[in-house]
Short mmCIF file of C-alpha atoms and ligand atoms in Angstrom, two decimals:
data_model
loop_
_atom_site.label_atom_id
_atom_site.label_comp_id
_atom_site.label_asym_id
_atom_site.label_seq_id
_atom_site.Cartn_x
_atom_site.Cartn_y
_atom_site.Cartn_z
CA MET A 1 -7.14 1.30 12.28
CA PRO A 2 -5.82 -1.12 14.88
CA TYR A 3 -2.17 -2.45 14.57
CA THR A 4 -0.33 -5.25 16.40
CA LYS A 5 2.41 -4.65 18.77
CA GLU A 6 4.90 -6.35 16.26
CA ILE A 7 3.78 -4.00 13.60
CA PHE A 8 4.42 -1.11 15.79
CA GLU A 9 7.79 -2.34 16.80
CA LYS A 10 8.79 -3.04 13.15
CA ALA A 11 7.62 0.54 12.04
CA GLN A 12 9.70 2.14 14.82
CA ALA A 13 12.65 0.19 13.97
CA ILE A 14 12.43 1.11 10.24
CA ILE A 15 11.93 4.88 11.16
CA GLU A 16 14.94 4.86 13.46
CA ARG A 17 16.94 3.32 10.60
CA ARG A 18 15.67 5.90 8.17
CA LYS A 19 16.75 8.77 10.48
CA ALA A 20 20.23 7.02 11.17
CA ASP A 21 20.88 6.46 7.45
CA ALA A 22 19.98 10.14 6.59
CA GLU A 23 22.32 11.26 9.22
CA ASN A 24 25.17 8.97 8.43
CA ALA A 25 24.81 9.92 4.67
CA ALA A 26 25.13 13.57 5.69
CA GLU A 27 28.06 12.82 7.85
CA ALA A 28 29.80 10.99 5.24
CA LYS A 29 29.41 13.95 2.74
CA ARG A 30 30.75 16.27 5.44
CA ARG A 31 33.94 14.00 5.99
CA MET A 32 34.44 13.87 1.96
CA PHE A 33 33.99 17.58 1.75
CA ASP A 34 36.43 17.97 4.63
CA SER A 35 39.26 16.20 2.67
CA LEU A 36 38.31 18.09 -0.60
CA GLU A 37 38.26 21.61 0.80
CA PRO A 38 40.42 22.15 4.04
CA ASP A 39 38.87 25.59 4.70
CA TYR A 40 35.66 23.94 5.25
CA LYS A 41 36.52 22.93 8.82
CA LYS A 42 37.82 26.39 9.52
CA TRP A 43 34.39 28.08 8.69
CA LYS A 44 32.53 25.16 10.21
CA ASN A 45 34.30 25.76 13.53
CA GLU A 46 33.67 29.51 13.00
CA MET A 47 30.02 28.87 12.96
CA ILE A 48 30.20 26.90 16.18
CA LEU A 49 32.27 29.43 18.03
CA SER A 50 29.96 32.27 16.88
CA VAL A 51 27.03 30.55 18.34
CA ARG A 52 29.15 29.67 21.59
CA ASP A 53 30.48 33.11 22.09
CA VAL A 54 27.10 34.73 22.21
CA ILE A 55 26.98 33.68 25.94
CA LYS A 56 29.75 36.16 26.73
CA ALA A 57 27.21 38.96 26.37
CA ILE A 58 25.78 38.09 29.50
CA ASP A 59 28.81 39.39 31.52
CA MET A 60 29.07 42.41 29.36
CA ASN A 61 28.16 45.99 29.93
CA PRO A 62 24.41 46.02 28.77
CA LEU A 63 25.55 49.07 26.53
CA ASP A 64 28.16 46.82 24.54
CA SER A 65 26.27 43.61 24.38
CA PRO A 66 23.78 44.36 21.64
CA LYS A 67 26.73 45.30 19.37
CA PHE A 68 28.70 42.16 20.44
CA ILE A 69 25.64 39.81 19.59
CA GLN A 70 25.22 41.51 16.26
CA GLU A 71 28.80 40.85 15.52
CA GLN A 72 28.50 37.16 16.40
CA LYS A 73 25.45 36.99 14.14
CA MET A 74 27.46 38.50 11.20
CA ARG A 75 30.28 36.15 11.99
CA ASN A 76 28.06 33.35 11.74
CA LEU A 77 26.35 34.33 8.62
CA ASN A 78 29.70 35.10 7.04
CA ALA A 79 30.92 31.61 7.93
CA GLN A 80 27.90 30.10 6.17
CA GLN A 81 28.28 32.15 3.16
CA GLU A 82 31.93 31.00 2.93
CA ILE A 83 30.85 27.43 3.07
CA LYS A 84 28.26 28.15 0.44
CA LEU A 85 31.08 29.58 -1.76
CA LEU A 86 33.08 26.37 -1.35
CA LEU A 87 30.22 24.24 -2.22
CA ARG A 88 29.45 26.19 -5.54
CA LYS A 89 32.88 26.07 -6.45
CA ASN A 90 32.77 22.33 -6.34
CA ASN A 91 29.36 22.41 -8.23
CA LEU A 92 27.41 21.28 -5.22
CA ALA A 93 24.04 22.37 -4.11
CA ASP A 94 23.87 24.73 -1.16
CA ASP A 95 22.10 22.22 1.03
CA TYR A 96 24.63 19.34 0.04
CA LEU A 97 25.90 19.11 3.47
CA GLU A 98 22.61 19.03 5.33
CA VAL A 99 20.74 15.93 6.56
CA HIS A 100 18.16 14.93 3.93
CA TYR A 101 15.53 13.14 5.89
CA SER A 102 13.12 10.86 3.89
CA CYS A 103 10.22 12.71 5.62
CA PRO A 104 11.03 16.48 5.98
CA LYS A 105 7.65 16.94 7.86
CA CYS A 106 9.01 15.08 10.75
CA ASN A 107 12.76 14.68 10.07
CA ASP A 108 12.30 10.91 10.34
CA SER A 109 11.25 11.02 13.94
CA GLY A 110 7.76 9.48 13.09
CA VAL A 111 6.14 12.19 15.18
CA ASP A 112 4.44 15.35 14.00
CA GLY A 113 3.53 17.69 16.90
CA SER A 114 1.51 15.41 19.24
CA HIS A 115 0.43 12.95 16.57
CA LEU A 116 2.10 10.30 14.53
CA CYS A 117 3.44 11.69 11.38
CA GLU A 118 1.69 10.71 8.14
CA CYS A 119 4.82 8.90 6.97
CA HIS A 120 4.57 6.75 10.21
CA ILE A 121 0.92 5.95 9.62
CA GLU A 122 1.72 5.07 5.98
CA LEU A 123 4.30 2.76 7.00
CA LEU A 124 2.16 0.94 9.65
CA LYS A 125 -0.55 0.47 6.92
CA LYS A 126 2.05 -0.91 4.51
CA LEU A 127 3.42 -3.40 7.13
CA ALA A 128 0.22 -4.51 8.21
CA PHE A 129 -0.95 -5.08 4.65
CA ASP A 130 2.16 -6.93 3.77
CA GLU A 131 1.68 -9.22 6.79
CA ALA A 132 -1.92 -9.83 5.73
CA GLY A 133 -0.68 -10.54 2.00
CA GLU A 134 1.76 -12.98 3.15
CA LYS A 135 -1.27 -15.21 4.24
CA SER A 136 -2.35 -15.65 0.76
CA PRO A 137 0.60 -14.85 -1.65
CA LEU A 138 -0.52 -14.01 -4.96
CA LYS A 139 0.31 -16.52 -7.63
CA PHE A 140 1.53 -15.01 -10.84
CA CYS A 141 -1.31 -14.63 -13.28
CA SER A 142 -1.43 -12.07 -16.00
CA PHE A 143 -3.65 -11.08 -18.87
CA GLU A 144 -1.02 -12.17 -21.37
CA ASP A 145 -0.87 -15.82 -20.23
CA PHE A 146 -4.84 -16.04 -20.42
CA LYS A 147 -5.65 -18.39 -23.38
CA LEU A 148 -8.80 -17.63 -25.26
CA GLU A 149 -8.31 -20.55 -27.43
CA TYR A 150 -9.21 -22.99 -24.65
CA TYR A 151 -12.83 -21.87 -25.06
CA SER A 152 -14.88 -23.43 -27.65
CA ASP A 153 -15.57 -21.30 -30.88
CA LYS A 154 -18.72 -23.55 -31.55
CA TYR A 155 -21.75 -21.24 -32.07
CA GLU A 156 -24.47 -21.92 -29.52
CA LYS A 157 -28.05 -21.13 -30.79
CA GLU A 158 -29.58 -20.38 -27.47
CA THR A 159 -27.00 -17.65 -26.77
CA ALA A 160 -26.35 -16.71 -30.31
CA SER A 161 -22.62 -16.72 -29.52
CA SER A 162 -19.80 -19.11 -28.78
CA PRO A 163 -18.09 -19.58 -25.38
CA ARG A 164 -14.91 -17.92 -27.00
CA ASP A 165 -16.87 -14.87 -28.03
CA ARG A 166 -18.46 -14.49 -24.53
CA MET A 167 -15.01 -15.12 -22.86
CA PHE A 168 -13.58 -12.40 -25.22
CA SER A 169 -16.13 -9.83 -23.91
CA ILE A 170 -15.24 -10.77 -20.25
CA PHE A 171 -11.61 -10.80 -20.91
CA GLU A 172 -11.75 -7.19 -22.51
CA TYR A 173 -13.95 -6.05 -19.78
CA CYS A 174 -11.40 -7.33 -17.06
CA LYS A 175 -8.55 -5.57 -18.80
CA ILE A 176 -10.29 -2.14 -19.15
CA TYR A 177 -11.50 -2.70 -15.56
CA ALA A 178 -7.94 -3.11 -14.14
CA ALA A 179 -6.27 -0.34 -16.45
CA SER A 180 -8.98 2.17 -15.22
CA PHE A 181 -9.20 1.00 -11.60
CA GLU A 182 -9.93 3.76 -9.19
CA THR A 183 -10.90 2.78 -5.71
CA SER A 184 -13.87 5.20 -5.35
CA THR A 185 -15.48 4.73 -8.75
CA SER A 186 -14.64 0.99 -9.84
CA PRO A 187 -17.74 -1.14 -9.42
CA SER A 188 -17.84 -4.40 -7.38
CA LEU A 189 -17.97 -7.57 -9.66
CA ILE A 190 -19.17 -11.14 -9.29
CA PHE A 191 -17.41 -13.68 -11.42
CA SER A 192 -20.12 -16.37 -11.75
CA GLY A 193 -19.61 -19.91 -13.22
CA GLU A 194 -18.70 -23.41 -12.98
CA THR A 195 -15.28 -24.37 -11.76
CA GLY A 196 -12.43 -24.17 -14.23
CA LEU A 197 -13.52 -21.44 -16.56
CA GLY A 198 -10.94 -18.77 -15.77
CA LYS A 199 -12.41 -16.77 -12.86
CA THR A 200 -9.51 -17.15 -10.44
CA HIS A 201 -7.12 -16.37 -13.39
CA LEU A 202 -8.80 -13.08 -14.36
CA SER A 203 -9.35 -12.08 -10.73
CA LEU A 204 -5.59 -12.64 -10.08
CA ALA A 205 -4.76 -10.53 -13.32
CA ILE A 206 -6.73 -7.73 -12.24
CA ALA A 207 -5.30 -7.87 -8.79
CA GLY A 208 -1.76 -8.03 -10.33
CA GLU A 209 -2.46 -4.82 -12.32
CA VAL A 210 -4.22 -3.00 -9.63
CA ILE A 211 -1.20 -3.71 -7.33
CA LYS A 212 1.19 -2.31 -9.98
CA LYS A 213 -0.84 1.09 -9.84
CA GLY A 214 0.02 1.26 -6.09
CA ASN A 215 -3.17 0.11 -4.58
CA LYS A 216 -3.39 -2.08 -1.51
CA VAL A 217 -5.05 -5.30 -2.64
CA LEU A 218 -5.95 -8.41 -0.61
CA TYR A 219 -6.69 -11.67 -2.30
CA ASN A 220 -7.81 -14.89 -0.58
CA SER A 221 -10.26 -17.65 -0.74
CA ALA A 222 -13.58 -17.10 0.99
CA GLN A 223 -12.44 -20.15 3.32
CA ASN A 224 -9.15 -18.64 4.29
CA ILE A 225 -10.80 -15.19 5.06
CA PHE A 226 -13.48 -16.73 7.29
CA ASN A 227 -10.86 -18.73 9.10
CA GLU A 228 -8.51 -15.71 9.75
CA LEU A 229 -11.40 -13.51 10.68
CA GLN A 230 -12.68 -16.26 13.22
CA LYS A 231 -9.12 -16.56 14.65
CA ASP A 232 -9.01 -12.75 14.86
CA ARG A 233 -12.38 -12.48 16.55
CA PHE A 234 -11.99 -15.29 19.10
CA SER A 235 -8.25 -14.94 19.98
CA LYS A 236 -7.52 -13.43 23.37
CA ASN A 237 -4.81 -11.07 22.10
CA SER A 238 -6.75 -10.16 18.95
CA ASP A 239 -6.26 -6.65 17.60
CA GLY A 240 -8.68 -6.66 14.66
CA GLN A 241 -5.93 -5.76 12.42
CA TYR A 242 -6.78 -8.59 9.86
CA GLU A 243 -10.51 -7.66 9.79
CA ALA A 244 -9.57 -3.81 9.30
CA LEU A 245 -7.52 -4.56 6.31
CA ILE A 246 -10.28 -6.87 4.64
CA LEU A 247 -12.72 -3.94 5.25
CA GLU A 248 -10.54 -1.15 4.29
CA CYS A 249 -8.08 -2.35 1.60
CA ASP A 250 -8.35 -0.65 -1.89
CA LEU A 251 -9.41 -3.80 -3.74
CA LEU A 252 -10.69 -7.06 -1.92
CA VAL A 253 -10.83 -10.32 -3.95
CA ILE A 254 -12.65 -13.16 -2.48
CA ASP A 255 -12.12 -16.28 -4.24
CA ASP A 256 -14.47 -19.40 -4.36
CA LEU A 257 -17.17 -18.13 -2.23
CA GLY A 258 -19.61 -20.90 -1.53
CA ALA A 259 -16.94 -23.74 -1.16
CA GLU A 260 -16.72 -22.97 2.44
CA PHE A 261 -18.83 -24.57 5.08
CA PRO A 262 -21.66 -21.98 5.83
CA THR A 263 -22.16 -21.16 9.59
CA SER A 264 -23.87 -18.30 11.27
CA PHE A 265 -20.42 -16.83 11.73
CA THR A 266 -19.42 -16.81 7.87
CA GLN A 267 -22.89 -15.31 7.17
CA ALA A 268 -22.46 -12.44 9.59
CA ALA A 269 -18.86 -11.96 8.39
CA LEU A 270 -19.72 -11.89 4.82
CA TYR A 271 -22.44 -9.40 5.36
CA ASN A 272 -20.22 -7.08 7.36
CA ILE A 273 -17.57 -7.40 4.48
CA ILE A 274 -20.06 -6.66 1.75
CA ASN A 275 -22.02 -3.96 3.54
CA THR A 276 -18.97 -2.04 4.97
CA ARG A 277 -17.23 -1.90 1.68
CA ILE A 278 -20.35 -0.81 -0.24
CA ASN A 279 -20.65 2.05 2.53
CA LEU A 280 -17.09 2.88 2.04
CA CYS A 281 -17.31 2.91 -1.69
CA LEU A 282 -14.60 0.25 -1.85
CA PRO A 283 -14.62 -2.36 -4.75
CA THR A 284 -14.73 -6.02 -4.07
CA ILE A 285 -14.60 -8.90 -6.76
CA ILE A 286 -16.16 -12.29 -5.54
CA SER A 287 -15.76 -15.37 -7.72
CA THR A 288 -18.33 -18.01 -7.03
CA ASN A 289 -19.72 -21.20 -8.40
CA LEU A 290 -23.14 -20.18 -7.29
CA ASP A 291 -25.74 -18.50 -9.19
CA HIS A 292 -28.04 -15.78 -7.67
CA LYS A 293 -30.60 -18.28 -6.35
CA GLU A 294 -27.95 -20.41 -4.72
CA LEU A 295 -26.29 -17.37 -3.33
CA GLU A 296 -29.65 -16.49 -1.52
CA GLU A 297 -29.93 -20.02 -0.48
CA ALA A 298 -26.54 -20.27 1.00
CA TYR A 299 -26.35 -16.82 2.57
CA GLY A 300 -29.92 -15.54 2.78
CA ARG A 301 -31.90 -12.87 1.16
CA ARG A 302 -30.21 -9.86 2.88
CA ILE A 303 -26.82 -10.69 1.53
CA ALA A 304 -28.14 -11.98 -1.80
CA SER A 305 -30.21 -8.64 -2.46
CA ARG A 306 -27.08 -6.38 -1.79
CA LEU A 307 -24.82 -8.56 -4.03
CA ILE A 308 -27.25 -8.50 -6.86
CA GLY A 309 -28.26 -4.92 -6.34
CA GLU A 310 -24.78 -3.38 -5.71
CA TYR A 311 -22.36 -5.93 -7.85
CA SER A 312 -21.98 -6.27 -11.65
CA THR A 313 -22.15 -9.88 -12.54
CA LEU A 314 -20.00 -11.48 -15.20
CA TYR A 315 -21.14 -14.85 -16.26
CA PHE A 316 -18.50 -17.31 -17.25
CA SER A 317 -19.55 -20.24 -19.35
CA GLY A 318 -18.01 -23.24 -21.39
CA THR A 319 -16.47 -26.24 -20.37
CA ASP A 320 -13.58 -26.68 -17.75
CA ILE A 321 -10.54 -25.40 -19.44
CA ARG A 322 -8.25 -27.01 -16.81
CA GLN A 323 -9.27 -30.44 -18.22
CA GLN A 324 -8.47 -29.29 -21.73
CA LYS A 325 -5.01 -28.00 -20.56
CA ASN A 326 -4.43 -31.48 -19.16
CA GLU A 327 -5.33 -33.18 -22.41
CA ASP A 328 -2.84 -30.91 -24.47
ZN1 ZN B 401 7.11 11.92 8.90
#
């Protein structure tokens, strides 16, 4: 995935700080142990000297040098053992004075062999994702503050149910969907229905729960997504970072599809998002006021047939609950 220069620099600075923090923490512990156990300094010095003295073997009679080197080795091991005993006397772990890096794989250098370490890649992803998230901060919406009583409980003959009954089923489904969310197995959803029936609320509640489980979720209106993609596409110093995040995040929530002004760019962008994410088995939730027929009219048969074929549709019905809230 491509990243901006700023994200790389940010990540670099964080990794350097991690390393410095780990080393400073170890240094502070050593200083503390120094004052606690005056012998510690002596044995630490003995370790340093034993390593330094090995060089003397070079000028020695070749018959004597192996014995001398062995002695230095024993001297070093003995000093290590003495330090261990001092630590144990104070109920401290054997590795207490060592540097504890946050990533033992690369010792917080960010590099593993000739590659970026996993910790570095994870950090880049997180920073890029946070940056994209800032473009559409998630408003707080939860399942707890979703009010079913706003939906009429009047029985309707044609559906043999009431709007509240139907919303209850949708609400329960969304809760289960969020609780059991798995990137590779959760289906993609279309929330279809008129404005003001809770589509945004429930998609945000799902997003909130899925984020809590540690997934990378992007939420934005279709209009904003297309605007950002367009900026990305036509800007000279574009790096494609936003597009990559939209295509690769664990859950993408596209709000209010159909409210934007449709152009050939938005059609192509939408097809790319839907198609790529289906191929990568990554779930998407789309909320829209359009029904299947209107989706086909707005985006063409190719997109509509992928949506209808691959997404599960939840139909929201009733009367605008926002109006009812205002009347309360
Ligand atoms: Zn690492």
